[in-house]
C-alpha cells in the first residue's frame, strides 16, 4: 500500500502544473491537548497573500476562507506552489513509520488516497452543502491527508451526517477512535450565522451481518459516544491554527461497527480519523511465548493469556500472563525450561542443542563436556554413556564420572586363632593412580562382605553388619579343630551393575541371621557356594586349635546385694592339663552381645564382685585356663541386684520435703498478693480522697464507685513489629504464608504508589476446593527496601488482630513475586465514600449500629494496647452487611493525603482527626483515638462531609486551641452530638473510654425515643463548648434541669427512677446513677456537681 502511494505521488510530481489542485483546509480549530501546530496551509497562504496584488488581476481566481475573501491567487502561480508541495509530501510519506506494537490500527485516513464516505444530505437535492471531502496539506511536516469539511452556519435546521465504512473489529474487545479536527469560532460569523455551534456529535452503530438488523444508515440506531468540542480556544482571523485531538473508546461485541459524525451547524474540519484497539504485545518470558492479546472489554478487566513453550522447551508450571487494560503485561506465573540436551539462551529466550561431545542434564544449566570415563557422539545429548568397563550409579548425577568396581582386598592375614575364635585382617584394594581425566578409577565408597564355609549359626562376627568398611574381622564361637575358609569381597556402589544376579543367593555376615547357603554335609556344596560370587575377593584358610575339656559346671550366686555379688562353682570334672586360673565375666542382661564385658581372674572356685549397678539384672560366666589355653565359658547365670532400703527412705523424705516447700511457697505467695492488693487499694483510695477534696465534697459511695484496674490482665498485648530486627521474622510469627497457586486475581480495583489493589478469589483449606472473595494488595517488583519493609509491617500488625470489627488478614505471599497481602473483601469500600454515595438513605438507628461496630473494634484494639493514630472514616471499610471494620495499619508510612497532613518534628499528622495533645506533643494514646472517633462520629452523621470543610491546617489547630468544636450535623440527635463533645474534651482524662462509648451506643439503640431530640439550634452551631457552670442552679422540672446542664439524653433514666423533685435530685449518689445506667464517670461528676448546687424553687 505504501509503495502504491509513493508511485502515485511521484506521478503527480511529474505532472507539474497540469496536476489537479487540492483545496486547502478551510475550517480549523483547537485540540483538547492544546498542542500548538501551525499547519502548512497558514504559512503558505501568507506567502500567497504577499503576491496577491500580482495574481488578482487576471486568470481564474480562488478565495481562501481562512484569511480574507480578497486573498486570491492566479491558477498558474497556485499550481506551481502545489506542485512543490506534492513532491515534499511524496518524499515524506514514503518514510512514514508503522504503528506501535501495542496498537492494531483498523482504520487510518491519513494513509488513504481517497475516502468516499457515506454522507447525508448529499447530491443536487440536498438542502445544505453538507460534508465535503478535501485535502489537508502541510509541506513542512509532509502532510497530505484526505479530510472532511462542513460549514453550514448560514442554514436553519442543519443535520449533516458522515458515516465511516464498516470496520471489522477482529479479536478486539474495545475499540479506540482518535479524531484530529478543527472548529472555527462562531464570532467570525456575527451576522451570517443562523445556527452556528462549536460542537459536533460522535456516534457508533454495531452491526453483525448474520442478524436481521436495520441497515447502518438508519440514524436512530446509532448510539451517542460523546459531544465533542474544541479545547481552550478556537481559532479566528488573528490566531494561529490549533488542531484538536480527541480519543474515545467503546466496548464492542458484534462483528463490526460504523462510526458517524453528526453536525448541527458548526464549522468543522475532520482532518484525520484513526480506529484501533490496544493489545499487550507478543512477548517471550521464562522461555514461554505469549501471543499478542487484545485488552478487555473494560479498562479495569484483565485478560489471562496462556503461554506456549519455545521450541525444545517444556513447562515446569503452566505459564500465564495477565494483560491489563492499558496494554501492559503484569503478574507472570509459571514458565518453561529447556529440555535436557538443550542449553538455554537467556538473552534470546531460545533453547540450543548441545554439540557432540557435550551434554546437558537437569542438574546443570548449560552444555558441559562429558565427565571422565564417558562419551557421546550425538547432539542434544541428555547424558554421556560410560565407556566399556566403567559404570555410573543411578543415584549419581549425570555430571558424575564413571567408575570401575574395586579389585580384591590385599594382604589378607590371620592375626590370631585358638579353639573358638579367630581374627583376620587385610588391606584395601589396590588403586591405579589416576584414570581418564586425572580422576581415580575407583570409588571411595568401598565396603566389604564376608563369606565363610563351615560357619554355623552359632558363629559370631564382629563387625556384625552385612557390609562394613573396616579392614579387620573377629570370629567367635568357632568349633575346635575345624578348617574354615573365609572370603573377603570388596564392592562399591556400582558393583551390582556388573552382574544383576550378583547378590541373588549371597549370605551376609550377621550374628542374628542363619547362613542359608552354608552346608556342613559335603565339601562339594560348600565349594559351589563360594564360587557363586563373581566379584573380586581374597580368600584365606585356617584351622582352629584342639578342644580343651576343662569346662565349668554348677555356677551359682551365693549372695547378691545392691552393689555386690558372691559367686561359687565346681572344678572341672575333666581337664587336659592343670588349671592355672579361672576367668569370671559379667554383664547387664540387655548387653549380652557387647564385646566389652567386665572380667576378673581368680585361682579359687569362688569370686566376690563389686561395683554393680543397683536394681539391674546381670549375667555371669566362668571359664578356666590351662597351658593349652582357655576353655569354653560356662552357661550364663542371671541374678538381679537389689534396691537399697535407704534410697527408698531418702526418696520418701525428699518427696515430703518438696511437698512442704510447695505448700509454704503458695502460702507466702497468697499473703504477698493480699498485702499488695490491700496496699494498692489504700493508695488508690487516698488519691481519690485528694482528688475529691480538690473539686467537690462528694459522698463516699460515689468515690467507691471508681473502677479498679485488675492487677493481672488476661488479654494478650500487641507486639510492635518495629522491634524486630528482621521484618520477615515478624511476618513468620504473626502472618500465615499462602501458596500463590491458591489465589486467582479477577480485577484491579485500585492502585497506589507501591502496587495495585485487586479483587480475587482464595481457595481455602482443608480440601482447597471452596473459595472466597478476598482483597489482594500487591507490591510492585523493584520497589525500594523501605517500601517492602512498610508493606510487610502492615501485614504483621494486622495478623495480630482477630475481631469482627477489625479487618481480617487471610495471609501473605512472600516466597514468590509479587509480594501480596490477602485480606477479607469489603464490598462497599471505605466508609466516607460509601456515605457520600448513599447520602440521607439510612435511619439514625442504622448509623448507630455502624458506629457501635467501629467503637467495638477500637475497644478491642485499645485492650490490646494498640494505638491506631489515624482513625478516620476513610480508614474504615464496609462490607455487604453494612458491618464496619477498622483498617489501614500502615502507621510507619507517610499520610497519603498530604493536604490533610501537618508536618511536625516527628512526621506528618492528619490534624482534622488528631487530638490537640498529639499535635502539640505527639502524645498518642487510646484517649487521642477517642478524639478521632468523635470526628468519625461527625463524619457519619454528616454523611461523609469533610471535617472543618476547606479550612487550612493552621486555622484548624488555632480554632481547636481556642475551644472551637465542630457544630452538630443536620438532623443529628442531641444525644449523639453530646457524645461527640465528650470525645472532644480538651483534657484527655475526661474523655470516655471506648468501652463506655460502646455501652452508651447500646443504651441509645435500646431507647430510640432518646434520639428524637434533634440538635439543630443555630445559636450553638460552631460555638465553643458551653460553660456548664452558668445558670444551672434553677430547678423547674427534671426535663428542663437536665436540658440546662446538657444532660437531656438521660431524661428517660430519671423518669424510670421516678426522680421528679429537686429534693430527690439533690440527694443523688454515684451508686444510684450507676444503677440507673449512667456509667460515664464524667457525666456522673457533672450531674452530681449540679445537683449539689440546686436552688430549690417551690
PDB file of N, CA and C in Angstrom, residues 647-690:
ATOM      1  N   UNK A 647      17.659 -45.765 100.077  1.00  0.00           N
ATOM      2  CA  UNK A 647      17.291 -44.900  98.965  1.00  0.00           C
ATOM      3  C   UNK A 647      15.794 -44.683  98.927  1.00  0.00           C
ATOM      4  N   UNK A 648      15.016 -45.747  99.259  1.00  0.00           N
ATOM      5  CA  UNK A 648      13.571 -45.570  99.304  1.00  0.00           C
ATOM      6  C   UNK A 648      13.190 -44.573 100.366  1.00  0.00           C
ATOM      7  N   UNK A 649      13.900 -44.757 101.538  1.00  0.00           N
ATOM      8  CA  UNK A 649      13.625 -43.819 102.628  1.00  0.00           C
ATOM      9  C   UNK A 649      14.007 -42.398 102.214  1.00  0.00           C
ATOM     10  N   UNK A 650      15.159 -42.263 101.551  1.00  0.00           N
ATOM     11  CA  UNK A 650      15.588 -40.932 101.098  1.00  0.00           C
ATOM     12  C   UNK A 650      14.593 -40.340 100.121  1.00  0.00           C
ATOM     13  N   UNK A 651      14.075 -41.172  99.194  1.00  0.00           N
ATOM     14  CA  UNK A 651      13.084 -40.667  98.217  1.00  0.00           C
ATOM     15  C   UNK A 651      11.859 -40.166  98.932  1.00  0.00           C
ATOM     16  N   UNK A 652      11.393 -40.942  99.942  1.00  0.00           N
ATOM     17  CA  UNK A 652      10.190 -40.541 100.668  1.00  0.00           C
ATOM     18  C   UNK A 652      10.408 -39.216 101.367  1.00  0.00           C
ATOM     19  N   UNK A 653      11.566 -39.084 102.041  1.00  0.00           N
ATOM     20  CA  UNK A 653      11.871 -37.826 102.734  1.00  0.00           C
ATOM     21  C   UNK A 653      11.941 -36.665 101.736  1.00  0.00           C
ATOM     22  N   UNK A 654      12.562 -36.945 100.583  1.00  0.00           N
ATOM     23  CA  UNK A 654      12.699 -35.887  99.588  1.00  0.00           C
ATOM     24  C   UNK A 654      11.333 -35.438  99.069  1.00  0.00           C
ATOM     25  N   UNK A 655      10.434 -36.409  98.833  1.00  0.00           N
ATOM     26  CA  UNK A 655       9.099 -36.043  98.349  1.00  0.00           C
ATOM     27  C   UNK A 655       8.374 -35.195  99.381  1.00  0.00           C
ATOM     28  N   UNK A 656       8.491 -35.618 100.682  1.00  0.00           N
ATOM     29  CA  UNK A 656       7.807 -34.843 101.725  1.00  0.00           C
ATOM     30  C   UNK A 656       8.395 -33.442 101.835  1.00  0.00           C
ATOM     31  N   UNK A 657       9.698 -33.342 101.664  1.00  0.00           N
ATOM     32  CA  UNK A 657      10.328 -32.026 101.742  1.00  0.00           C
ATOM     33  C   UNK A 657       9.863 -31.122 100.600  1.00  0.00           C
ATOM     34  N   UNK A 658       9.804 -31.672  99.389  1.00  0.00           N
ATOM     35  CA  UNK A 658       9.364 -30.871  98.231  1.00  0.00           C
ATOM     36  C   UNK A 658       7.920 -30.428  98.410  1.00  0.00           C
ATOM     37  N   UNK A 659       7.054 -31.366  98.886  1.00  0.00           N
ATOM     38  CA  UNK A 659       5.649 -31.005  99.084  1.00  0.00           C
ATOM     39  C   UNK A 659       5.515 -29.893 100.122  1.00  0.00           C
ATOM     40  N   UNK A 660       6.286 -30.015 101.221  1.00  0.00           N
ATOM     41  CA  UNK A 660       6.221 -28.966 102.232  1.00  0.00           C
ATOM     42  C   UNK A 660       6.693 -27.630 101.699  1.00  0.00           C
ATOM     43  N   UNK A 661       7.764 -27.658 100.892  1.00  0.00           N
ATOM     44  CA  UNK A 661       8.261 -26.404 100.314  1.00  0.00           C
ATOM     45  C   UNK A 661       7.215 -25.755  99.403  1.00  0.00           C
ATOM     46  N   UNK A 662       6.511 -26.579  98.606  1.00  0.00           N
ATOM     47  CA  UNK A 662       5.485 -26.040  97.701  1.00  0.00           C
ATOM     48  C   UNK A 662       4.362 -25.408  98.508  1.00  0.00           C
ATOM     49  N   UNK A 663       3.907 -26.102  99.550  1.00  0.00           N
ATOM     50  CA  UNK A 663       2.817 -25.562 100.375  1.00  0.00           C
ATOM     51  C   UNK A 663       3.238 -24.242 101.013  1.00  0.00           C
ATOM     52  N   UNK A 664       4.456 -24.198 101.537  1.00  0.00           N
ATOM     53  CA  UNK A 664       4.931 -22.964 102.157  1.00  0.00           C
ATOM     54  C   UNK A 664       5.041 -21.836 101.142  1.00  0.00           C
ATOM     55  N   UNK A 665       5.532 -22.161  99.939  1.00  0.00           N
ATOM     56  CA  UNK A 665       5.635 -21.138  98.905  1.00  0.00           C
ATOM     57  C   UNK A 665       4.288 -20.571  98.519  1.00  0.00           C
ATOM     58  N   UNK A 666       3.307 -21.457  98.329  1.00  0.00           N
ATOM     59  CA  UNK A 666       1.963 -20.989  97.975  1.00  0.00           C
ATOM     60  C   UNK A 666       1.398 -20.117  99.095  1.00  0.00           C
ATOM     61  N   UNK A 667       1.623 -20.510 100.337  1.00  0.00           N
ATOM     62  CA  UNK A 667       1.101 -19.735 101.475  1.00  0.00           C
ATOM     63  C   UNK A 667       1.689 -18.326 101.485  1.00  0.00           C
ATOM     64  N   UNK A 668       3.015 -18.236 101.340  1.00  0.00           N
ATOM     65  CA  UNK A 668       3.628 -16.908 101.337  1.00  0.00           C
ATOM     66  C   UNK A 668       3.231 -16.088 100.107  1.00  0.00           C
ATOM     67  N   UNK A 669       3.020 -16.746  98.958  1.00  0.00           N
ATOM     68  CA  UNK A 669       2.588 -16.026  97.758  1.00  0.00           C
ATOM     69  C   UNK A 669       1.206 -15.421  97.947  1.00  0.00           C
ATOM     70  N   UNK A 670       0.298 -16.178  98.575  1.00  0.00           N
ATOM     71  CA  UNK A 670      -1.049 -15.664  98.841  1.00  0.00           C
ATOM     72  C   UNK A 670      -0.978 -14.462  99.767  1.00  0.00           C
ATOM     73  N   UNK A 671      -0.144 -14.561 100.819  1.00  0.00           N
ATOM     74  CA  UNK A 671      -0.003 -13.434 101.747  1.00  0.00           C
ATOM     75  C   UNK A 671       0.543 -12.206 101.009  1.00  0.00           C
ATOM     76  N   UNK A 672       1.525 -12.417 100.106  1.00  0.00           N
ATOM     77  CA  UNK A 672       2.099 -11.296  99.361  1.00  0.00           C
ATOM     78  C   UNK A 672       1.064 -10.627  98.453  1.00  0.00           C
ATOM     79  N   UNK A 673       0.253 -11.434  97.764  1.00  0.00           N
ATOM     80  CA  UNK A 673      -0.765 -10.876  96.859  1.00  0.00           C
ATOM     81  C   UNK A 673      -1.804 -10.088  97.647  1.00  0.00           C
ATOM     82  N   UNK A 674      -2.275 -10.655  98.773  1.00  0.00           N
ATOM     83  CA  UNK A 674      -3.281  -9.953  99.575  1.00  0.00           C
ATOM     84  C   UNK A 674      -2.716  -8.639 100.086  1.00  0.00           C
ATOM     85  N   UNK A 675      -1.478  -8.657 100.558  1.00  0.00           N
ATOM     86  CA  UNK A 675      -0.866  -7.428 101.067  1.00  0.00           C
ATOM     87  C   UNK A 675      -0.716  -6.382  99.968  1.00  0.00           C
ATOM     88  N   UNK A 676      -0.277  -6.829  98.802  1.00  0.00           N
ATOM     89  CA  UNK A 676      -0.094  -5.896  97.683  1.00  0.00           C
ATOM     90  C   UNK A 676      -1.419  -5.265  97.263  1.00  0.00           C
ATOM     91  N   UNK A 677      -2.460  -6.085  97.123  1.00  0.00           N
ATOM     92  CA  UNK A 677      -3.763  -5.561  96.716  1.00  0.00           C
ATOM     93  C   UNK A 677      -4.278  -4.584  97.759  1.00  0.00           C
ATOM     94  N   UNK A 678      -4.116  -4.933  99.025  1.00  0.00           N
ATOM     95  CA  UNK A 678      -4.599  -4.024 100.091  1.00  0.00           C
ATOM     96  C   UNK A 678      -3.862  -2.691 100.047  1.00  0.00           C
ATOM     97  N   UNK A 679      -2.525  -2.762  99.809  1.00  0.00           N
ATOM     98  CA  UNK A 679      -1.746  -1.523  99.728  1.00  0.00           C
ATOM     99  C   UNK A 679      -2.155  -0.680  98.537  1.00  0.00           C
ATOM    100  N   UNK A 680      -2.344  -1.315  97.371  1.00  0.00           N
ATOM    101  CA  UNK A 680      -2.738  -0.568  96.176  1.00  0.00           C
ATOM    102  C   UNK A 680      -4.110   0.053  96.338  1.00  0.00           C
ATOM    103  N   UNK A 681      -5.046  -0.686  96.904  1.00  0.00           N
ATOM    104  CA  UNK A 681      -6.393  -0.135  97.102  1.00  0.00           C
ATOM    105  C   UNK A 681      -6.363   1.027  98.094  1.00  0.00           C
ATOM    106  N   UNK A 682      -5.557   0.910  99.141  1.00  0.00           N
ATOM    107  CA  UNK A 682      -5.454   2.005 100.108  1.00  0.00           C
ATOM    108  C   UNK A 682      -4.871   3.246  99.450  1.00  0.00           C
ATOM    109  N   UNK A 683      -3.804   3.013  98.652  1.00  0.00           N
ATOM    110  CA  UNK A 683      -3.205   4.143  97.960  1.00  0.00           C
ATOM    111  C   UNK A 683      -4.165   4.755  96.963  1.00  0.00           C
ATOM    112  N   UNK A 684      -4.926   3.918  96.251  1.00  0.00           N
ATOM    113  CA  UNK A 684      -5.914   4.420  95.289  1.00  0.00           C
ATOM    114  C   UNK A 684      -6.996   5.223  95.989  1.00  0.00           C
ATOM    115  N   UNK A 685      -7.418   4.737  97.174  1.00  0.00           N
ATOM    116  CA  UNK A 685      -8.458   5.458  97.924  1.00  0.00           C
ATOM    117  C   UNK A 685      -7.944   6.814  98.364  1.00  0.00           C
ATOM    118  N   UNK A 686      -6.661   6.889  98.780  1.00  0.00           N
ATOM    119  CA  UNK A 686      -6.091   8.174  99.185  1.00  0.00           C
ATOM    120  C   UNK A 686      -6.082   9.151  98.022  1.00  0.00           C
ATOM    121  N   UNK A 687      -5.733   8.638  96.830  1.00  0.00           N
ATOM    122  CA  UNK A 687      -5.726   9.518  95.660  1.00  0.00           C
ATOM    123  C   UNK A 687      -7.120  10.003  95.329  1.00  0.00           C
ATOM    124  N   UNK A 688      -8.124   9.141  95.503  1.00  0.00           N
ATOM    125  CA  UNK A 688      -9.496   9.563  95.257  1.00  0.00           C
ATOM    126  C   UNK A 688      -9.911  10.638  96.248  1.00  0.00           C
ATOM    127  N   UNK A 689      -9.502  10.466  97.514  1.00  0.00           N
ATOM    128  CA  UNK A 689      -9.850  11.473  98.528  1.00  0.00           C
ATOM    129  C   UNK A 689      -9.223  12.806  98.185  1.00  0.00           C
ATOM    130  N   UNK A 690      -7.937  12.770  97.766  1.00  0.00           N
ATOM    131  CA  UNK A 690      -7.288  14.016  97.368  1.00  0.00           C
ATOM    132  C   UNK A 690      -7.968  14.641  96.168  1.00  0.00           C
TER     133      UNK A 690
END
